[in-house]
Short mmCIF file of C-alpha atoms and ligand atoms in Angstrom, two decimals:
data_model
loop_
_atom_site.label_atom_id
_atom_site.label_comp_id
_atom_site.label_asym_id
_atom_site.label_seq_id
_atom_site.Cartn_x
_atom_site.Cartn_y
_atom_site.Cartn_z
CA MET A 1 0.00 0.00 0.00
CA THR A 2 1.37 3.42 -0.94
CA THR A 3 2.20 5.87 1.83
CA TYR A 4 2.05 9.49 0.69
CA MET A 5 4.29 11.96 2.49
CA ASN A 6 4.30 15.71 2.99
CA PHE A 7 5.77 17.85 0.24
CA ILE A 8 8.13 20.38 1.81
CA HIS A 9 10.88 22.30 -0.02
CA ASN A 10 10.26 20.10 -3.08
CA GLU A 11 11.00 16.95 -1.09
CA TRP A 12 8.90 14.13 0.35
CA VAL A 13 8.94 14.34 4.14
CA ALA A 14 7.36 11.83 6.56
CA ALA A 15 5.78 12.95 9.84
CA HIS A 16 8.65 13.24 12.35
CA ASP A 17 7.13 10.50 14.51
CA GLY A 18 6.21 8.35 11.50
CA ARG A 19 2.49 8.50 12.20
CA THR A 20 0.04 7.94 9.34
CA LEU A 21 -3.68 8.10 8.56
CA GLU A 22 -5.65 5.69 6.38
CA VAL A 23 -7.11 6.79 3.05
CA LEU A 24 -10.49 5.27 2.12
CA ASP A 25 -12.08 4.84 -1.28
CA PRO A 26 -15.63 6.19 -0.73
CA SER A 27 -16.99 3.96 -3.52
CA THR A 28 -15.99 0.78 -1.65
CA GLY A 29 -15.21 1.88 1.90
CA GLU A 30 -11.83 0.14 1.58
CA VAL A 31 -8.46 1.50 2.69
CA PHE A 32 -6.12 1.88 -0.30
CA ALA A 33 -3.35 4.22 0.86
CA GLN A 34 -1.88 6.10 3.81
CA ILE A 35 -0.91 9.72 4.33
CA ALA A 36 1.40 11.35 6.85
CA ARG A 37 -0.30 12.42 10.06
CA SER A 38 1.58 15.65 10.61
CA GLY A 39 1.35 18.33 13.25
CA ALA A 40 3.00 21.49 14.47
CA ALA A 41 6.55 20.26 13.72
CA GLU A 42 5.93 19.64 10.02
CA VAL A 43 3.86 22.82 9.69
CA GLY A 44 6.80 24.72 11.20
CA GLN A 45 9.18 23.13 8.71
CA ALA A 46 6.88 24.04 5.81
CA VAL A 47 6.45 27.64 6.96
CA GLN A 48 10.23 27.99 7.24
CA ALA A 49 10.71 26.59 3.73
CA ALA A 50 8.08 29.00 2.39
CA ARG A 51 9.71 31.96 4.13
CA GLN A 52 13.08 31.09 2.60
CA ALA A 53 11.50 30.87 -0.86
CA PHE A 54 9.73 34.18 -0.39
CA GLU A 55 12.95 35.86 0.62
CA GLY A 56 14.94 34.05 -2.07
CA GLU A 57 14.74 33.27 -5.77
CA TRP A 58 10.95 32.92 -5.79
CA GLY A 59 10.30 36.26 -4.11
CA ARG A 60 12.69 38.05 -6.49
CA MET A 61 11.25 36.59 -9.70
CA ALA A 62 10.07 39.28 -12.15
CA PRO A 63 6.33 39.25 -12.90
CA ALA A 64 6.85 38.36 -16.58
CA GLU A 65 9.01 35.41 -15.59
CA ARG A 66 6.48 34.31 -12.96
CA SER A 67 3.78 34.55 -15.62
CA ARG A 68 5.74 32.30 -17.98
CA LEU A 69 6.32 29.79 -15.18
CA MET A 70 2.60 29.80 -14.25
CA LEU A 71 1.72 29.05 -17.89
CA ARG A 72 4.32 26.28 -18.02
CA MET A 73 2.84 24.78 -14.84
CA ALA A 74 -0.67 25.01 -16.37
CA GLN A 75 0.55 23.03 -19.37
CA SER A 76 2.17 20.37 -17.14
CA LEU A 77 -1.11 20.02 -15.24
CA LEU A 78 -2.95 19.59 -18.55
CA ASP A 79 -0.42 16.97 -19.64
CA ASN A 80 -1.22 15.01 -16.46
CA VAL A 81 -4.97 15.56 -16.40
CA ASP A 82 -5.92 11.87 -16.71
CA GLU A 83 -3.76 10.82 -13.79
CA LEU A 84 -5.03 13.69 -11.61
CA ALA A 85 -8.64 12.89 -12.48
CA LEU A 86 -8.21 9.23 -11.55
CA LEU A 87 -6.60 10.09 -8.21
CA GLU A 88 -9.36 12.59 -7.42
CA GLN A 89 -12.05 10.10 -8.42
CA ARG A 90 -10.65 7.34 -6.17
CA ASP A 91 -9.95 9.62 -3.23
CA THR A 92 -13.24 11.58 -3.19
CA GLY A 93 -15.73 9.24 -4.90
CA LYS A 94 -16.48 11.80 -7.60
CA PRO A 95 -18.04 10.45 -10.79
CA SER A 96 -15.30 10.31 -13.43
CA ARG A 97 -16.72 13.17 -15.53
CA GLN A 98 -16.67 15.49 -12.50
CA ALA A 99 -13.16 14.40 -11.50
CA ARG A 100 -11.94 15.20 -14.99
CA ALA A 101 -13.66 18.60 -14.95
CA ASP A 102 -11.93 19.38 -11.65
CA ALA A 103 -8.52 18.31 -12.99
CA LEU A 104 -9.01 20.57 -16.00
CA ALA A 105 -10.10 23.41 -13.71
CA VAL A 106 -6.88 23.38 -11.68
CA ALA A 107 -4.89 23.81 -14.90
CA ARG A 108 -7.23 26.59 -15.97
CA TYR A 109 -6.59 28.50 -12.72
CA PHE A 110 -2.85 28.44 -13.37
CA GLU A 111 -3.49 29.57 -16.94
CA PHE A 112 -5.86 32.39 -15.93
CA TYR A 113 -3.64 33.75 -13.14
CA GLY A 114 -0.52 33.19 -15.24
CA GLY A 115 -1.98 35.56 -17.80
CA ALA A 116 -2.95 38.09 -15.14
CA VAL A 117 0.33 38.30 -13.17
CA ASP A 118 1.88 41.11 -15.18
CA LYS A 119 -1.36 43.09 -15.52
CA LEU A 120 -1.85 43.72 -11.83
CA HIS A 121 -0.63 47.19 -11.01
CA GLY A 122 -1.10 50.05 -8.61
CA GLN A 123 -2.20 53.60 -9.39
CA THR A 124 -0.91 57.13 -9.29
CA ILE A 125 -3.00 59.44 -7.15
CA PRO A 126 -3.61 63.13 -7.98
CA TYR A 127 -2.05 65.20 -5.19
CA PRO A 128 -0.40 68.64 -4.80
CA GLN A 129 2.24 69.40 -7.46
CA ASP A 130 5.23 68.90 -5.17
CA PHE A 131 4.25 65.28 -4.50
CA THR A 132 4.08 62.12 -6.55
CA VAL A 133 1.88 59.50 -4.93
CA LEU A 134 1.55 55.95 -6.10
CA THR A 135 0.30 52.62 -4.83
CA LEU A 136 2.09 49.29 -5.00
CA ARG A 137 0.48 45.85 -4.85
CA GLU A 138 2.70 43.56 -2.82
CA PRO A 139 2.37 39.90 -1.83
CA HIS A 140 1.49 39.13 1.80
CA GLY A 141 4.50 36.82 2.16
CA VAL A 142 3.70 33.28 3.35
CA THR A 143 0.08 32.32 2.81
CA GLY A 144 -1.71 29.40 4.51
CA HIS A 145 -4.40 27.49 2.61
CA ILE A 146 -6.78 25.11 4.37
CA VAL A 147 -8.67 23.03 1.82
CA PRO A 148 -11.78 20.82 2.29
CA TRP A 149 -12.39 17.38 0.78
CA ASN A 150 -15.25 18.16 -1.58
CA TYR A 151 -13.31 19.84 -4.42
CA PRO A 152 -9.61 19.50 -3.53
CA LEU A 153 -8.25 20.29 -7.00
CA GLN A 154 -10.61 23.19 -7.68
CA ILE A 155 -10.25 24.84 -4.29
CA PHE A 156 -6.48 24.40 -4.29
CA GLY A 157 -6.39 25.90 -7.80
CA ARG A 158 -8.46 28.95 -7.02
CA SER A 159 -6.54 30.01 -3.95
CA VAL A 160 -3.00 28.71 -4.52
CA ALA A 161 -2.74 29.78 -8.18
CA ALA A 162 -3.80 33.32 -7.23
CA ALA A 163 -1.42 33.38 -4.27
CA LEU A 164 1.56 32.13 -6.30
CA ALA A 165 0.77 34.44 -9.20
CA THR A 166 1.08 37.43 -6.86
CA GLY A 167 4.41 36.18 -5.53
CA ASN A 168 3.40 34.63 -2.21
CA ALA A 169 4.89 31.35 -0.98
CA CYS A 170 2.25 28.85 0.13
CA VAL A 171 1.68 26.23 2.80
CA VAL A 172 -1.34 24.04 2.08
CA LYS A 173 -3.21 21.76 4.50
CA PRO A 174 -5.56 19.55 2.47
CA ALA A 175 -8.46 17.75 4.15
CA GLU A 176 -7.48 14.43 5.74
CA ASP A 177 -10.12 12.69 3.59
CA ALA A 178 -8.73 13.88 0.24
CA CYS A 179 -5.05 14.77 -0.15
CA LEU A 180 -3.69 12.63 -2.93
CA SER A 181 -4.35 14.75 -6.00
CA LEU A 182 -2.80 17.81 -4.34
CA LEU A 183 0.38 15.94 -3.43
CA ARG A 184 0.68 14.88 -7.05
CA VAL A 185 0.00 18.44 -8.24
CA ALA A 186 2.81 19.72 -6.02
CA ALA A 187 5.25 17.27 -7.62
CA ILE A 188 4.09 18.23 -11.13
CA LEU A 189 4.57 21.92 -10.37
CA ALA A 190 8.07 21.28 -8.98
CA GLU A 191 8.98 19.30 -12.10
CA ALA A 192 7.74 22.24 -14.19
CA GLY A 193 10.21 24.53 -12.40
CA LEU A 194 8.50 25.96 -9.31
CA PRO A 195 11.37 26.82 -6.94
CA ALA A 196 11.68 24.77 -3.75
CA GLY A 197 9.61 26.14 -0.88
CA ALA A 198 7.21 28.21 -3.01
CA LEU A 199 4.57 25.51 -2.45
CA ASN A 200 4.51 23.12 0.50
CA ILE A 201 1.82 20.59 1.39
CA VAL A 202 1.35 19.25 4.90
CA THR A 203 -1.20 16.49 5.47
CA GLY A 204 -2.88 15.57 8.73
CA LEU A 205 -5.93 16.13 10.88
CA GLY A 206 -7.65 19.50 11.06
CA ALA A 207 -7.30 19.71 14.81
CA GLU A 208 -3.55 19.02 14.55
CA ALA A 209 -1.95 20.20 11.29
CA GLY A 210 -4.82 22.56 10.38
CA ALA A 211 -4.92 24.26 13.77
CA ALA A 212 -1.11 24.57 13.79
CA LEU A 213 -1.17 26.27 10.39
CA ALA A 214 -3.96 28.72 11.28
CA ALA A 215 -2.13 29.73 14.46
CA HIS A 216 1.43 29.85 13.10
CA PRO A 217 2.96 33.31 13.63
CA GLY A 218 4.95 32.96 10.38
CA ILE A 219 1.78 32.94 8.27
CA ASN A 220 0.78 36.31 6.77
CA HIS A 221 -2.62 35.43 5.28
CA VAL A 222 -5.01 32.49 5.69
CA SER A 223 -7.39 31.24 3.03
CA PHE A 224 -9.86 28.81 4.56
CA THR A 225 -12.59 26.81 2.85
CA GLY A 226 -14.75 24.55 4.96
CA SER A 227 -17.50 24.63 7.55
CA PRO A 228 -18.61 27.74 9.47
CA GLN A 229 -17.67 26.08 12.79
CA THR A 230 -14.07 25.48 11.72
CA GLY A 231 -13.98 28.87 9.97
CA LEU A 232 -14.71 30.52 13.30
CA GLN A 233 -11.82 28.67 14.97
CA VAL A 234 -9.47 29.57 12.12
CA GLN A 235 -10.40 33.26 12.37
CA GLN A 236 -9.81 33.22 16.10
CA ALA A 237 -6.40 31.59 15.69
CA ALA A 238 -5.37 34.03 12.94
CA ALA A 239 -6.67 36.99 14.94
CA ALA A 240 -4.06 36.29 17.60
CA ASN A 241 -1.43 37.06 14.93
CA PHE A 242 -3.43 39.99 13.42
CA VAL A 243 -3.48 38.20 10.09
CA PRO A 244 -6.13 38.67 7.35
CA VAL A 245 -8.37 35.71 6.56
CA THR A 246 -10.51 34.77 3.57
CA LEU A 247 -13.38 32.49 4.54
CA GLU A 248 -15.31 30.41 2.02
CA LEU A 249 -17.89 28.54 4.08
CA GLY A 250 -21.18 26.80 3.51
CA GLY A 251 -24.49 27.73 1.93
CA LYS A 252 -28.19 26.97 1.65
CA SER A 253 -28.57 28.44 -1.77
CA PRO A 254 -32.01 29.02 -3.34
CA GLN A 255 -33.06 28.37 -6.91
CA ILE A 256 -36.18 30.46 -7.50
CA VAL A 257 -38.61 29.50 -10.25
CA PHE A 258 -41.27 32.02 -11.30
CA SER A 259 -44.35 30.94 -13.20
CA ASP A 260 -43.13 32.66 -16.40
CA ALA A 261 -39.88 30.64 -16.42
CA ASP A 262 -38.71 28.39 -19.23
CA ILE A 263 -39.38 25.23 -17.21
CA GLU A 264 -37.98 22.91 -19.85
CA ALA A 265 -34.60 24.68 -19.59
CA ALA A 266 -34.77 24.95 -15.80
CA LEU A 267 -35.54 21.34 -14.84
CA PRO A 268 -32.21 19.63 -15.63
CA VAL A 269 -30.32 22.56 -14.11
CA LEU A 270 -32.38 22.41 -10.89
CA LEU A 271 -31.55 18.72 -10.60
CA ASN A 272 -27.87 19.05 -11.40
CA ALA A 273 -27.39 21.89 -8.92
CA ILE A 274 -28.15 19.47 -6.07
CA ILE A 275 -26.82 16.13 -7.30
CA GLN A 276 -23.47 17.41 -8.59
CA ASN A 277 -20.76 15.99 -6.34
CA ALA A 278 -23.57 14.20 -4.42
CA GLY A 279 -24.73 17.55 -3.04
CA GLN A 280 -21.38 18.07 -1.30
CA THR A 281 -20.94 21.47 -2.88
CA CYS A 282 -20.91 24.67 -0.84
CA SER A 283 -22.87 26.39 -3.61
CA ALA A 284 -25.33 23.50 -4.13
CA GLY A 285 -28.81 24.74 -5.06
CA SER A 286 -30.36 22.97 -2.07
CA ARG A 287 -33.68 24.85 -1.88
CA VAL A 288 -35.98 25.19 -4.85
CA LEU A 289 -38.58 27.97 -4.40
CA ILE A 290 -41.43 27.54 -6.89
CA GLN A 291 -44.27 29.97 -7.56
CA ARG A 292 -47.54 28.41 -6.46
CA ALA A 293 -49.27 28.46 -9.86
CA ILE A 294 -46.71 26.00 -11.24
CA TYR A 295 -45.63 24.35 -7.97
CA SER A 296 -47.36 20.95 -8.33
CA ASP A 297 -46.42 20.63 -11.96
CA VAL A 298 -42.72 21.46 -11.40
CA VAL A 299 -42.46 19.18 -8.34
CA ALA A 300 -44.04 16.32 -10.33
CA ARG A 301 -41.65 16.82 -13.24
CA LEU A 302 -38.64 17.16 -10.95
CA ALA A 303 -39.74 13.97 -9.19
CA GLU A 304 -39.51 12.08 -12.49
CA LEU A 305 -35.96 13.34 -12.97
CA PHE A 306 -34.96 12.38 -9.42
CA LYS A 307 -36.40 8.86 -9.86
CA ALA A 308 -34.34 8.39 -13.01
CA THR A 309 -31.00 9.27 -11.34
CA ARG A 310 -28.46 6.51 -10.96
CA THR A 311 -26.24 6.42 -7.85
CA GLY A 312 -23.15 4.23 -7.87
CA ALA A 313 -19.39 3.81 -7.85
CA ALA A 314 -17.34 6.77 -9.08
CA GLY A 315 -15.63 4.75 -11.82
CA ASP A 316 -19.01 3.89 -13.39
CA ASP A 317 -19.62 7.62 -13.89
CA PRO A 318 -23.07 7.65 -12.26
CA ASP A 319 -25.29 10.73 -11.89
CA CYS A 320 -24.49 10.67 -8.19
CA GLY A 321 -21.43 9.13 -6.54
CA PRO A 322 -20.94 8.15 -2.89
CA LEU A 323 -20.56 10.65 -0.05
CA ILE A 324 -17.04 11.17 1.24
CA ASN A 325 -17.17 9.00 4.38
CA ALA A 326 -19.36 7.14 6.86
CA ARG A 327 -19.62 10.19 9.15
CA GLN A 328 -21.03 12.35 6.37
CA LEU A 329 -23.45 9.59 5.36
CA SER A 330 -24.81 9.16 8.88
CA ARG A 331 -25.16 12.95 9.23
CA VAL A 332 -27.28 13.13 6.08
CA GLN A 333 -29.28 10.08 7.11
CA ALA A 334 -29.98 11.61 10.54
CA LEU A 335 -31.33 14.78 8.89
CA LEU A 336 -33.54 12.66 6.63
CA ARG A 337 -34.90 10.79 9.67
CA GLU A 338 -35.74 14.22 11.16
CA ALA A 339 -37.65 15.03 7.98
CA ASP A 340 -39.55 11.77 8.26
CA ALA A 341 -40.35 12.33 11.95
CA GLY A 342 -41.50 15.88 11.13
CA GLY A 343 -43.97 14.59 8.53
CA ILE A 344 -42.14 16.09 5.55
CA SER A 345 -43.08 14.25 2.40
CA VAL A 346 -40.61 12.60 0.09
CA ALA A 347 -41.68 13.44 -3.47
CA ALA A 348 -39.05 11.18 -5.04
CA ARG A 349 -35.87 9.25 -4.47
CA GLY A 350 -33.25 8.06 -6.95
CA GLN A 351 -32.05 4.52 -7.58
CA LEU A 352 -28.95 2.78 -6.27
CA ASP A 353 -27.04 0.77 -8.88
CA ALA A 354 -27.41 -2.95 -8.24
CA ASN A 355 -23.63 -3.32 -8.54
CA ALA A 356 -22.70 -0.43 -6.21
CA PRO A 357 -20.13 -1.95 -3.80
CA LYS A 358 -21.70 -2.80 -0.43
CA GLY A 359 -19.18 -0.88 1.68
CA GLY A 360 -19.57 2.43 -0.24
CA PHE A 361 -21.11 5.53 1.35
CA TYR A 362 -24.17 5.88 -0.87
CA GLN A 363 -27.12 8.22 -0.45
CA VAL A 364 -29.57 8.36 -3.35
CA PRO A 365 -30.89 11.81 -4.36
CA MET A 366 -34.04 12.82 -2.47
CA LEU A 367 -36.67 15.42 -3.35
CA LEU A 368 -38.60 16.69 -0.31
CA SER A 369 -41.74 18.74 -0.93
CA ASP A 370 -43.59 21.45 1.00
CA VAL A 371 -40.71 21.96 3.40
CA PRO A 372 -41.57 24.88 5.72
CA PRO A 373 -38.94 27.61 5.09
CA GLU A 374 -38.04 27.78 8.79
CA HIS A 375 -37.63 23.99 9.18
CA PRO A 376 -34.03 22.93 9.99
CA LEU A 377 -33.92 21.01 6.68
CA ALA A 378 -34.55 24.27 4.83
CA GLN A 379 -32.14 26.19 7.05
CA GLU A 380 -29.15 23.93 7.64
CA GLU A 381 -26.63 22.80 5.10
CA ILE A 382 -27.27 19.09 4.50
CA PHE A 383 -24.23 18.53 2.26
CA GLY A 384 -25.89 15.61 0.52
CA PRO A 385 -28.13 15.17 -2.56
CA VAL A 386 -31.29 16.41 -0.84
CA LEU A 387 -33.44 19.12 -2.44
CA CYS A 388 -36.15 20.95 -0.44
CA ALA A 389 -39.08 22.27 -2.51
CA ILE A 390 -40.86 25.32 -1.08
CA PRO A 391 -43.88 27.11 -2.63
CA PHE A 392 -44.22 30.91 -2.70
CA ASP A 393 -46.81 33.40 -3.96
CA THR A 394 -45.19 36.78 -4.62
CA GLU A 395 -41.80 38.16 -5.59
CA GLU A 396 -41.48 39.74 -2.13
CA GLU A 397 -42.17 36.42 -0.45
CA ALA A 398 -39.59 34.68 -2.67
CA VAL A 399 -36.96 37.23 -1.63
CA ARG A 400 -37.91 36.89 2.04
CA ILE A 401 -37.61 33.09 1.98
CA ALA A 402 -34.46 33.13 -0.15
CA ASN A 403 -32.72 35.57 2.18
CA GLY A 404 -34.11 33.93 5.32
CA THR A 405 -31.15 31.74 6.30
CA SER A 406 -27.87 32.55 8.01
CA TYR A 407 -26.02 31.98 4.72
CA GLY A 408 -25.54 34.14 1.61
CA LEU A 409 -23.46 32.37 -1.02
CA VAL A 410 -25.24 31.82 -4.34
CA ALA A 411 -28.77 32.22 -5.77
CA GLY A 412 -30.46 31.23 -9.02
CA VAL A 413 -33.52 32.90 -10.54
CA TRP A 414 -35.66 31.59 -13.39
CA THR A 415 -37.91 34.17 -15.03
CA GLN A 416 -38.39 35.69 -18.49
CA ASP A 417 -39.31 39.10 -17.05
CA GLY A 418 -36.33 41.41 -17.60
CA GLY A 419 -37.27 43.87 -14.88
CA ARG A 420 -37.70 41.08 -12.36
CA GLN A 421 -34.32 39.59 -13.31
CA PHE A 422 -32.54 42.77 -12.26
CA ARG A 423 -34.76 43.41 -9.21
CA MET A 424 -34.07 39.92 -7.92
CA ALA A 425 -30.35 40.18 -8.64
CA ARG A 426 -30.21 43.30 -6.49
CA LYS A 427 -32.38 42.04 -3.63
CA LEU A 428 -30.88 38.60 -3.12
CA ARG A 429 -28.29 38.18 -0.40
CA ALA A 430 -25.61 36.25 -2.27
CA GLY A 431 -22.09 36.62 -3.63
CA GLN A 432 -23.19 35.29 -7.01
CA VAL A 433 -26.65 35.51 -8.63
CA PHE A 434 -27.41 33.46 -11.72
CA ILE A 435 -30.35 34.38 -13.95
CA ASN A 436 -31.79 31.57 -16.05
CA ASN A 437 -28.84 29.34 -15.23
CA TYR A 438 -27.04 28.09 -12.15
CA GLY A 439 -23.28 28.36 -11.74
CA ALA A 440 -22.46 29.59 -15.27
CA ALA A 441 -20.32 26.45 -15.70
CA GLY A 442 -18.18 27.51 -12.74
CA GLY A 443 -15.92 29.85 -14.73
CA VAL A 444 -12.62 30.65 -13.00
CA GLU A 445 -13.11 34.24 -14.18
CA LEU A 446 -16.09 34.81 -11.86
CA PRO A 447 -15.39 36.22 -8.38
CA PHE A 448 -16.86 33.96 -5.72
CA GLY A 449 -17.59 34.25 -2.01
CA GLY A 450 -20.36 34.98 0.42
CA SER A 451 -21.65 36.90 3.36
CA GLY A 452 -22.99 35.90 6.78
CA GLN A 453 -22.13 32.30 7.64
CA SER A 454 -21.01 31.77 4.05
CA GLY A 455 -17.88 33.75 4.89
CA TYR A 456 -16.18 36.83 3.48
CA GLY A 457 -13.53 37.80 0.96
CA ARG A 458 -13.54 36.84 -2.69
CA GLU A 459 -11.62 34.19 -4.55
CA LYS A 460 -11.65 33.41 -8.29
CA GLY A 461 -11.50 35.97 -11.05
CA PHE A 462 -9.17 38.96 -11.14
CA GLU A 463 -10.64 40.02 -7.80
CA ALA A 464 -8.71 37.29 -5.95
CA LEU A 465 -5.44 38.98 -6.88
CA TYR A 466 -6.39 41.92 -4.69
CA GLY A 467 -7.05 39.56 -1.76
CA PHE A 468 -3.64 37.93 -2.07
CA THR A 469 -1.82 41.28 -2.09
CA HIS A 470 -1.76 44.28 0.20
CA LEU A 471 -1.65 47.84 -0.95
CA LYS A 472 1.24 50.15 -0.10
CA THR A 473 0.97 53.90 -0.67
CA VAL A 474 4.19 55.71 -1.51
CA ALA A 475 4.24 59.54 -1.34
CA VAL A 476 7.37 61.23 -2.69
CA LYS A 477 7.84 64.95 -1.92
CA HIS A 478 10.11 66.36 -4.55
CA GLY A 479 9.52 70.08 -4.33
P1 NAD B 1 -14.17 21.29 7.83
O1 NAD B 1 -14.36 22.69 8.25
O2 NAD B 1 -14.32 20.23 8.83
O3 NAD B 1 -12.72 21.07 7.20
C1 NAD B 1 -12.17 21.93 6.25
C2 NAD B 1 -10.67 21.91 6.41
O4 NAD B 1 -10.35 22.46 7.67
C3 NAD B 1 -10.03 20.52 6.36
O5 NAD B 1 -8.77 20.60 5.74
C4 NAD B 1 -9.83 20.22 7.84
O6 NAD B 1 -8.79 19.30 8.09
C5 NAD B 1 -9.50 21.58 8.38
N1 NAD B 1 -9.75 21.76 9.82
C6 NAD B 1 -10.62 21.09 10.62
N2 NAD B 1 -10.54 21.55 11.88
C7 NAD B 1 -9.62 22.53 11.89
C8 NAD B 1 -9.11 23.41 12.88
N3 NAD B 1 -9.53 23.36 14.14
N4 NAD B 1 -8.21 24.34 12.51
C9 NAD B 1 -7.78 24.44 11.24
N5 NAD B 1 -8.20 23.62 10.26
C10 NAD B 1 -9.12 22.68 10.57
O7 NAD B 1 -15.14 21.13 6.61
P2 NAD B 1 -15.29 19.88 5.67
O8 NAD B 1 -16.05 18.85 6.42
O9 NAD B 1 -13.95 19.48 5.15
O10 NAD B 1 -16.10 20.49 4.44
C11 NAD B 1 -17.47 20.64 4.48
C12 NAD B 1 -17.88 22.07 4.74
O11 NAD B 1 -17.09 22.98 3.96
C13 NAD B 1 -19.29 22.36 4.33
O12 NAD B 1 -19.92 23.13 5.32
C14 NAD B 1 -19.17 23.16 3.04
O13 NAD B 1 -20.22 23.99 2.72
C15 NAD B 1 -17.93 23.90 3.25
N6 NAD B 1 -17.30 24.23 1.96
C16 NAD B 1 -17.35 25.52 1.51
C17 NAD B 1 -16.81 25.86 0.27
C18 NAD B 1 -16.83 27.28 -0.25
O14 NAD B 1 -16.15 27.57 -1.21
N7 NAD B 1 -17.56 28.19 0.33
C19 NAD B 1 -16.21 24.89 -0.50
C20 NAD B 1 -16.17 23.59 0.00
C21 NAD B 1 -16.72 23.28 1.23
#
């Protein structure tokens, strides 16, 4: 069985005490590899390597040269896309099509930020004649990146590519449930020429390696993606060092369907927004708000789509793969039992493949109807393929229900009325609003982030480059 080690200063490094953690295949429940169970010692080593890189060759690299290197790394990632997709599929249980899309996305982030590196500049500021005032965009220094298990490649890509592009040196703590693709990415980037120490990966438990990274005084910025509970702990740890944090947390995102919508176009999108990655997507469209005049019809048609979904092993490329682990599966099942006890009706459930391995963590997609908006199922993130249908009467009521959770990440609106499209876009509490679509195919160009318990700060798009730099004002008095 392969044991994967930490990647520090472009070398494989075991945990100092040799401890390891098991890696499970969610499709079978079987252990197939081990990773290093690291802690404060390895995090310290990684931060030191990153600091050296930042103060050395990497930190001195000219933007045009960094741009060329980013593009070279993007090409190397593309050259290895099949291998990365297979690792991601095995490690996370993602259907093969999704794993491939994620592997392509990480390359695309390096490409996008590679092209942007030498276009990021400060400004000159009008001031009295005897002054020249300008602003400089500078890297933070050593950035910490704490990554969850649901989209390791994508989330690594969006934060690490932007951080490297702006000249930071990075220390990454992947989720203990899904590290393998990122360790391979680190090796690919080193082979493509990334100087030692510019990117370091330390694996281990959140409470050990993750907590050590968030609290390390040598870290100058923390990018965290994960649950609100952990996000709070990470902020508190970083606050002790007065360090800025970007938080990408959960969501309970609404998809709102008005009676004038193109239902034919909406239906497959409504389904996909909740079954993609088995609902383990922070921006999953987990509530569907349907105007009453079309409510029964849309629920009935959605139910047919749910019943036709196939859940099974990742390698069989099903509509819905397994959940990440047994803990996540029992959490989702407990919430579904609550729904049952609360008398919430199940409008439809998907089918489990007859040949889905017995030990896998499978939850078939579920459509729940007439869920009261204030019910915990319509308020809490389920992080499974469970869609709550909620009727509404007026535009105002739709906005009230949509905005009536502690989250504010993403929203989708289906209507043909142009005025309503813009009104809704303005009124919805969300970092991204999609009109007559959901997710816009996830483009790396589109700034992403939330408010409330969904977090703060923006990643993706050009906007992320501002987050991974700080602004320095220089005022020269020259008489
Ligand atoms: P999690 O918060 O448990 O873990 C996320 C990461 O934090 C992992 O790497 C984990 O090891 C680490 N961690 C855990 N405890 C830590 C601690 N005390 N200090 C520092 N790091 C620690 O979340 P999860 O279970 O991995 O992911 C599921 C949650 O993440 C969901 O709520 C989901 O909505 C959210 N999420 C959000 C986004 C987004 O972009 N907004 C993306 C993916 C997942």
